[in-house]
Coordinates of C-alpha atoms in Angstrom, one line a residue:
M248 CA 115.1 -101.9 -2.5
G249 CA 112.2 -103.1 0.0
L250 CA 112.6 -107.4 -0.1
P251 CA 115.4 -109.4 -0.4
E252 CA 115.0 -111.9 -3.4
D253 CA 114.3 -114.8 -0.9
Q254 CA 111.3 -113.3 0.2
A255 CA 109.7 -111.5 -2.2
E256 CA 106.3 -112.7 -3.7
V257 CA 105.1 -111.4 -7.6
T258 CA 102.0 -112.7 -8.1
A259 CA 99.1 -112.6 -10.6
P260 CA 95.7 -111.3 -8.9
H261 CA 93.9 -113.8 -8.0
A262 CA 90.2 -114.5 -5.5
A263 CA 90.6 -114.7 -2.2
D264 CA 87.5 -115.8 0.4
Y265 CA 89.4 -113.4 3.1
I266 CA 91.6 -110.7 3.1
A267 CA 93.7 -110.0 6.3
P268 CA 93.4 -106.1 7.3
A269 CA 96.9 -104.2 7.0
P270 CA 98.7 -102.7 9.9
R271 CA 99.5 -99.5 10.7
V272 CA 101.1 -98.3 7.4
S273 CA 102.4 -95.6 4.9
V274 CA 101.3 -96.0 1.2
Q275 CA 102.4 -93.9 -1.6
A276 CA 100.8 -94.8 -4.7
F277 CA 102.1 -93.0 -8.5
C278 CA 99.6 -93.1 -10.8
E279 CA 99.6 -92.7 -14.5
T280 CA 95.8 -93.2 -15.8
V281 CA 93.1 -91.4 -13.7
A282 CA 90.9 -94.6 -13.8
T283 CA 93.7 -96.3 -11.5
A284 CA 93.6 -93.3 -8.7
V285 CA 90.4 -93.9 -9.0
A286 CA 90.7 -97.3 -7.9
V287 CA 93.3 -96.5 -5.5
K288 CA 91.6 -93.7 -3.7
A289 CA 88.6 -96.3 -3.9
A290 CA 90.8 -99.1 -2.0
A291 CA 91.9 -96.4 0.9
E292 CA 87.9 -96.4 1.9
D293 CA 87.6 -99.5 2.5
R294 CA 87.6 -101.2 6.7
R295 CA 90.4 -103.4 5.8
L296 CA 93.1 -100.2 5.0
G297 CA 91.8 -98.4 7.5
K298 CA 94.5 -98.5 9.3
A299 CA 96.8 -97.6 6.8
H300 CA 97.7 -94.1 5.8
L301 CA 97.3 -94.2 1.9
T302 CA 97.9 -91.4 -0.6
V303 CA 97.9 -90.9 -4.2
Q304 CA 99.9 -88.8 -6.4
M305 CA 100.1 -88.6 -11.2
G306 CA 102.9 -89.5 -13.0
G307 CA 105.0 -93.0 -12.4
V308 CA 108.0 -94.3 -11.0
A309 CA 110.2 -91.0 -12.5
T310 CA 107.8 -89.1 -10.0
A311 CA 107.9 -91.9 -7.5
I312 CA 111.6 -91.6 -8.3
E313 CA 112.0 -87.5 -7.9
N314 CA 109.7 -87.7 -4.8
Y315 CA 112.1 -89.7 -3.2
R316 CA 115.6 -87.3 -3.8
T317 CA 114.6 -85.4 -0.6
V318 CA 112.3 -87.0 1.9
P319 CA 111.7 -91.2 3.2
T320 CA 110.2 -94.0 1.9
P321 CA 106.9 -95.2 3.1
N322 CA 106.4 -98.4 4.0
V323 CA 104.6 -99.2 0.6
I324 CA 105.0 -97.9 -3.0
I325 CA 102.3 -98.5 -5.7
L326 CA 103.4 -97.7 -8.9
E327 CA 101.8 -98.0 -12.5
T328 CA 103.3 -98.8 -15.5
E329 CA 102.3 -98.0 -18.8
G330 CA 103.3 -100.2 -21.9
G331 CA 106.4 -99.7 -24.0
R332 CA 108.5 -98.3 -20.9
D333 CA 111.9 -99.6 -19.4
I334 CA 110.2 -100.0 -15.9
L335 CA 113.8 -101.8 -15.2
A336 CA 115.5 -99.5 -15.5
G337 CA 113.0 -96.9 -13.9
L338 CA 112.7 -99.6 -10.4
D339 CA 116.8 -100.1 -10.9
D340 CA 116.4 -95.9 -10.1
L341 CA 114.2 -95.9 -7.5
A342 CA 116.7 -98.1 -5.8
S343 CA 118.5 -95.3 -5.6
V344 CA 116.7 -93.6 -3.3
C345 CA 114.3 -96.1 -1.8
D346 CA 115.1 -96.7 2.4
P347 CA 115.9 -100.4 3.5
G348 CA 112.8 -102.1 3.5
T349 CA 110.2 -100.6 1.4
R350 CA 107.6 -102.9 -0.5
V351 CA 106.9 -101.9 -3.9
V352 CA 103.7 -103.0 -5.6
V353 CA 103.8 -102.8 -9.0
I354 CA 100.6 -102.4 -11.6
G355 CA 101.7 -103.1 -14.3
T356 CA 99.3 -104.4 -18.4
A357 CA 99.6 -106.8 -19.9
H358 CA 101.7 -105.8 -22.4
D359 CA 104.7 -105.6 -19.9
A360 CA 107.6 -106.9 -21.0
A361 CA 109.7 -107.5 -18.0
P362 CA 109.8 -110.8 -16.9
Y363 CA 108.4 -111.9 -13.4
R364 CA 112.2 -113.0 -12.1
E365 CA 113.6 -109.6 -13.6
L366 CA 110.8 -107.6 -11.1
V367 CA 111.5 -110.0 -8.1
R368 CA 115.4 -109.5 -8.9
R369 CA 114.3 -105.8 -8.2
G370 CA 113.1 -106.4 -5.1
V371 CA 108.8 -106.4 -6.4
S372 CA 107.0 -107.7 -3.8
D373 CA 103.4 -108.1 -6.0
Y374 CA 103.1 -107.6 -9.8
V375 CA 99.2 -106.8 -10.8
I376 CA 98.2 -106.6 -14.7
G377 CA 95.8 -103.5 -14.9
P378 CA 92.8 -103.0 -15.2
V379 CA 92.3 -102.6 -10.8
V380 CA 89.0 -102.2 -9.3
P381 CA 89.7 -101.2 -5.5
L382 CA 89.7 -104.5 -4.3
D383 CA 92.9 -105.7 -6.5
V384 CA 94.9 -102.6 -4.3
V385 CA 93.5 -103.9 -1.0
R386 CA 94.1 -107.4 -1.7
S387 CA 97.9 -107.0 -2.3
V388 CA 98.8 -104.6 0.4
C389 CA 97.6 -106.6 2.8
S390 CA 98.6 -109.5 1.5
L391 CA 102.1 -107.7 1.7
F392 CA 101.9 -108.2 5.6
S393 CA 99.7 -111.1 6.2
A394 CA 101.8 -113.8 4.1
S395 CA 105.5 -112.0 4.4
E396 CA 105.4 -111.3 8.6
A397 CA 104.1 -115.5 8.9
V398 CA 101.5 -114.7 11.5
A399 CA 98.1 -116.0 11.5
V400 CA 95.5 -113.8 11.7
G401 CA 92.4 -114.2 12.7
R402 CA 88.6 -113.8 11.1
V403 CA 86.4 -112.0 12.4
I404 CA 82.2 -113.7 12.4
A405 CA 79.7 -110.9 13.7
V406 CA 76.8 -112.0 15.3
V407 CA 73.8 -109.8 16.0
G408 CA 70.2 -109.6 16.3
A409 CA 67.5 -107.2 13.9
K410 CA 66.0 -107.0 16.8
G411 CA 66.0 -107.4 21.0
G412 CA 64.9 -111.0 21.8
V413 CA 65.6 -113.2 18.6
G414 CA 68.2 -115.7 19.6
A415 CA 71.0 -114.7 18.4
S416 CA 73.7 -114.9 21.8
T417 CA 71.9 -118.6 21.0
V418 CA 72.5 -118.9 17.1
A419 CA 76.4 -117.4 18.3
H420 CA 77.3 -119.6 20.9
N421 CA 76.3 -123.0 18.8
V422 CA 77.4 -121.6 15.7
A423 CA 80.5 -121.1 17.7
W424 CA 81.0 -124.8 19.4
A425 CA 80.5 -125.8 15.8
I426 CA 83.2 -124.0 14.3
A427 CA 85.9 -125.6 17.1
R428 CA 84.2 -128.7 16.9
D429 CA 83.2 -130.2 13.9
L430 CA 85.6 -127.6 11.7
Q431 CA 88.3 -127.6 13.9
L432 CA 89.1 -124.0 13.6
D433 CA 90.7 -122.8 17.6
S434 CA 88.0 -120.3 18.2
V435 CA 87.1 -117.6 21.2
V436 CA 83.1 -116.5 21.2
I437 CA 83.4 -112.7 22.7
D438 CA 80.3 -111.6 24.6
L439 CA 80.2 -107.7 23.8
D440 CA 76.8 -107.5 26.1
L441 CA 78.8 -106.2 28.8
A442 CA 75.2 -105.5 31.5
F443 CA 73.1 -109.0 30.6
G444 CA 75.5 -111.6 27.9
T445 CA 74.7 -114.7 28.9
A446 CA 77.6 -116.5 26.9
G447 CA 79.2 -117.6 30.4
L448 CA 75.4 -119.5 30.9
D449 CA 75.4 -121.1 27.7
Y450 CA 78.2 -122.4 28.2
N451 CA 78.6 -123.5 31.7
K452 CA 81.6 -120.3 32.8
D453 CA 81.9 -118.4 35.9
P454 CA 85.6 -117.1 35.4
L455 CA 86.2 -114.0 37.5
Q456 CA 87.5 -112.5 34.9
G457 CA 86.5 -111.2 31.0
I458 CA 86.1 -108.6 28.2
A459 CA 85.3 -106.1 31.1
N460 CA 89.5 -106.5 32.9
A461 CA 91.2 -105.5 29.1
I462 CA 88.0 -102.7 28.2
F463 CA 89.4 -100.5 31.8
S464 CA 93.0 -102.2 31.9
P465 CA 94.6 -98.6 31.6
D466 CA 97.6 -101.1 29.3
R467 CA 97.2 -102.0 25.9
P468 CA 96.6 -106.2 26.4
D469 CA 98.8 -108.1 25.0
T470 CA 98.2 -111.8 23.8
S471 CA 99.3 -113.0 27.4
F472 CA 97.0 -110.0 29.0
V473 CA 94.3 -111.6 27.2
D474 CA 95.1 -115.3 27.7
R475 CA 94.8 -115.2 30.9
L476 CA 91.2 -113.9 30.4
L477 CA 90.1 -116.9 28.2
A478 CA 88.1 -119.4 29.9
K479 CA 88.1 -123.0 28.3
C480 CA 85.3 -124.4 27.3
T481 CA 86.6 -127.4 24.5
D482 CA 90.2 -128.2 23.2
N483 CA 89.4 -125.2 20.2
L484 CA 87.1 -123.4 21.7
S485 CA 87.3 -120.3 24.6
L486 CA 84.9 -117.9 25.6
L487 CA 86.3 -113.8 27.1
A488 CA 83.2 -113.6 29.6
A489 CA 81.4 -110.5 29.9
P490 CA 80.8 -109.4 33.6
A491 CA 77.1 -109.6 32.9
S492 CA 76.5 -107.2 35.6
L493 CA 75.5 -103.5 36.5
E494 CA 77.7 -102.2 39.0
R495 CA 79.4 -99.3 36.0
V496 CA 77.5 -97.5 33.2
Y497 CA 79.2 -99.4 29.4
D498 CA 80.2 -95.9 28.2
L499 CA 82.5 -96.7 25.7
G500 CA 84.4 -95.4 22.7
A501 CA 84.1 -96.4 19.3
D502 CA 87.1 -97.8 19.6
A503 CA 86.7 -99.5 22.4
F504 CA 87.4 -102.6 21.7
D505 CA 89.8 -102.5 19.2
A506 CA 93.1 -103.7 20.4
I507 CA 91.5 -106.3 21.6
F508 CA 90.6 -107.5 19.1
D509 CA 93.9 -107.1 17.2
T510 CA 95.7 -109.2 19.8
L511 CA 93.1 -112.1 18.6
R512 CA 93.4 -111.9 15.6
M513 CA 97.0 -112.7 16.4
T514 CA 96.7 -115.6 17.5
T515 CA 93.2 -117.2 16.9
P516 CA 91.8 -118.3 13.4
C517 CA 88.4 -117.4 14.2
I518 CA 86.6 -114.8 16.8
V519 CA 82.8 -115.0 17.0
L520 CA 81.9 -111.3 18.5
D521 CA 78.0 -111.9 20.6
V522 CA 77.0 -108.1 19.3
P523 CA 74.2 -107.4 21.5
H524 CA 71.4 -105.2 19.3
Q525 CA 71.7 -101.9 19.7
W526 CA 72.6 -99.0 17.9
S527 CA 76.2 -97.5 18.9
G528 CA 79.6 -95.7 17.2
W529 CA 81.1 -99.1 18.9
T530 CA 78.0 -101.9 17.9
K531 CA 78.4 -99.5 14.4
R532 CA 82.2 -100.6 14.2
V533 CA 82.3 -103.5 15.5
L534 CA 80.1 -104.5 12.7
V535 CA 81.3 -103.0 9.9
G536 CA 84.6 -103.8 10.4
A537 CA 84.2 -108.2 11.0
D538 CA 85.3 -110.0 8.1
D539 CA 81.9 -112.0 8.3
I540 CA 78.5 -111.3 9.5
L541 CA 75.1 -112.7 9.9
V542 CA 71.6 -111.2 10.8
V543 CA 69.9 -113.1 13.1
A544 CA 65.6 -112.5 12.6
E545 CA 63.0 -113.9 13.7
P546 CA 60.2 -114.3 11.2
D547 CA 57.6 -111.1 12.1
L548 CA 57.0 -107.5 10.3
A549 CA 60.0 -105.1 12.8
N550 CA 62.4 -108.0 11.5
L551 CA 62.2 -107.6 8.4
R552 CA 62.7 -103.7 9.0
N553 CA 65.2 -103.7 10.6
T554 CA 67.6 -106.7 8.9
K555 CA 66.3 -104.6 5.3
N556 CA 68.2 -101.6 6.6
M557 CA 71.2 -103.1 8.5
L558 CA 71.8 -104.9 5.3
N559 CA 71.9 -102.3 3.4
M560 CA 73.5 -99.9 5.9
L561 CA 76.4 -102.9 6.1
K562 CA 76.6 -103.0 1.8
G563 CA 77.5 -99.3 1.2
A564 CA 80.1 -99.2 4.1
R565 CA 81.8 -102.6 2.8
P566 CA 81.9 -102.7 -0.7
N567 CA 84.5 -104.6 -1.8
D568 CA 83.2 -107.6 1.3
R569 CA 80.7 -109.8 0.6
P570 CA 77.8 -109.5 1.4
P571 CA 75.8 -110.1 4.9
L572 CA 74.2 -113.1 5.1
Y573 CA 70.6 -113.6 7.0
C574 CA 68.8 -116.5 8.7
L575 CA 65.8 -117.1 10.1
N576 CA 65.5 -118.0 14.0
Q577 CA 62.3 -119.2 16.1
V578 CA 60.3 -120.2 12.9
G579 CA 56.8 -122.5 13.0
M580 CA 56.0 -120.8 16.8
P581 CA 52.4 -121.9 17.9
K582 CA 49.7 -119.4 17.3
R583 CA 51.9 -116.8 16.3
P584 CA 51.3 -115.1 12.4
E585 CA 54.7 -115.4 10.5
I586 CA 55.8 -114.4 7.4
D587 CA 57.0 -116.3 5.6
A588 CA 60.9 -117.1 4.3
G589 CA 59.8 -116.0 0.8
G590 CA 58.6 -112.6 2.1
F591 CA 62.2 -111.9 3.1
I592 CA 64.1 -113.2 -0.1
K593 CA 61.4 -110.4 -2.0
T594 CA 62.3 -107.9 0.3
I595 CA 66.2 -108.6 0.6
E596 CA 66.1 -109.9 -2.6
S597 CA 68.9 -112.9 -0.4
P598 CA 67.6 -115.8 0.7
P599 CA 68.7 -116.7 4.2
I600 CA 71.2 -119.0 4.9
A601 CA 68.7 -121.5 7.1
S602 CA 65.2 -121.9 9.1
I603 CA 65.9 -122.2 12.5
P604 CA 62.9 -124.5 13.4
F605 CA 61.4 -122.8 17.4
D606 CA 62.0 -125.8 20.1
S607 CA 61.1 -124.5 23.0
R608 CA 61.9 -127.7 25.1
M609 CA 65.4 -128.4 23.3
F610 CA 66.1 -124.9 23.4
G611 CA 65.0 -124.9 27.1
T612 CA 66.5 -127.6 28.1
A613 CA 70.4 -126.2 26.3
A614 CA 69.9 -122.7 27.9
N615 CA 68.5 -124.7 32.1
N616 CA 71.5 -127.2 31.8
G617 CA 74.2 -124.7 30.5
Q618 CA 74.7 -127.2 26.5
M619 CA 74.5 -126.9 23.1
I620 CA 72.3 -128.2 21.0
A621 CA 74.8 -130.6 19.6
E622 CA 75.4 -131.4 23.6
I623 CA 71.6 -132.7 23.9
S624 CA 71.1 -133.4 20.4
A625 CA 73.9 -135.0 17.8
N626 CA 71.9 -135.6 14.5
H627 CA 68.9 -132.9 15.4
R628 CA 68.2 -131.0 12.8
T629 CA 69.0 -128.3 14.3
T630 CA 72.0 -128.9 15.4
K631 CA 73.4 -129.8 11.2
M632 CA 71.9 -126.1 11.0
F633 CA 74.9 -124.8 12.8
L634 CA 76.8 -126.4 11.4
Q635 CA 76.0 -125.2 8.1
I636 CA 75.4 -121.6 9.4
A637 CA 79.3 -122.2 10.4
R638 CA 80.4 -123.7 7.6
Q639 CA 79.0 -120.5 5.4
L640 CA 80.8 -118.4 7.7
T641 CA 83.7 -119.8 7.4
G642 CA 83.9 -120.4 3.9
R643 CA 84.6 -123.6 4.5
G644 CA 82.7 -126.2 2.1
E645 CA 81.7 -129.9 2.8
T646 CA 84.9 -132.3 3.6
R647 CA 84.6 -135.2 0.5
K648 CA 84.4 -138.2 1.5
Q649 CA 87.2 -140.7 0.1
K650 CA 85.8 -143.6 -2.6
G651 CA 86.0 -146.5 -1.6
S652 CA 87.7 -149.0 -3.7
F653 CA 85.6 -151.4 -5.3
L654 CA 87.4 -154.3 -3.7
A655 CA 86.1 -152.8 -0.3
P656 CA 83.2 -154.8 0.2
L657 CA 85.5 -158.2 -0.6
M658 CA 87.6 -156.8 1.7
R659 CA 85.6 -156.2 4.4
K660 CA 84.4 -159.8 4.4
L661 CA 87.4 -161.2 3.8
R662 CA 87.9 -158.9 7.8
A663 CA 85.0 -160.2 9.3
G664 CA 85.9 -163.8 8.0

């Protein structure tokens, strides 16, 4: 019906920190219950199924069989089963009208008698025990492609300032450095402030090409084309720089960066977006479409208001994602009245993931030298904060140190002797 037996994978629902977006595919669901139909329709609004075309019909496998006698089958069929019915016989009948390559997801019940092995034999790609919520449907459909195509799909992290001049670019660049150097993830920083971007200065790079070449290319950018535009910063970190030029006006459409992000996702585990503080169709689309978001704010009233507004908007637009995070920057600036972290927590109802102290000398030196904070002071507490932020954004916890043997001190003494 769909996959050969050796490629099919049947899994129970499980929690996952990261769900890769689905490609442009057609999905048709056949639901027995209204509750499941509502969940599937809600899943269709999720950003990760933004490119998929998902439709819902009432009726289970019998309706699907009747439907596909006269029309081609989609890329994915979602079938809800009701307890007590012979789902295996229904799948056998469905196979007779299914096109090769169609993948089938079954939403069953805890009382289903059909064993997983028999479902796999009939080409079922995934099995989910109901009742389902929208995220279950999103995860199931997306996993069909991220796993079965054996493609490393990159995680996109967007960093944006709650207000101009809060140091969001500096935070983005230092966090990307920590992701690449300390977490050993191949990463790309994309400077999206085409007119005034500072990533090239911060990394001490002056590439002749960058993000603008990809945006204004008449052809869809492929992997080899984008690779030629990248400037190498370290073994694991590359930069897609902004032109930082006023020779043209950058009036971009909402989907201006979609093709570039899609191409980089295919080859790069982590993509850090340095998003300028502006509000337009494309900036909103970039933020809503990111896998994780960090809002950088200074401890004052305007930043507090903007942070709350941004977080509320993003939570509403991404109901099935991890909530966006925020951090405070330039905390403790002399002679400046500040709102402390407690004030932010009370208003926003969540704590900042870090409060980065004001240090004009260290940050100024780094900016003027084209260095990261870690290069100036590897053991400074701010360096450790950037690593902490990197871990939280990527979902990579602290690396556990191996416990030494109780004989280790004696062995060290023997080796020393």
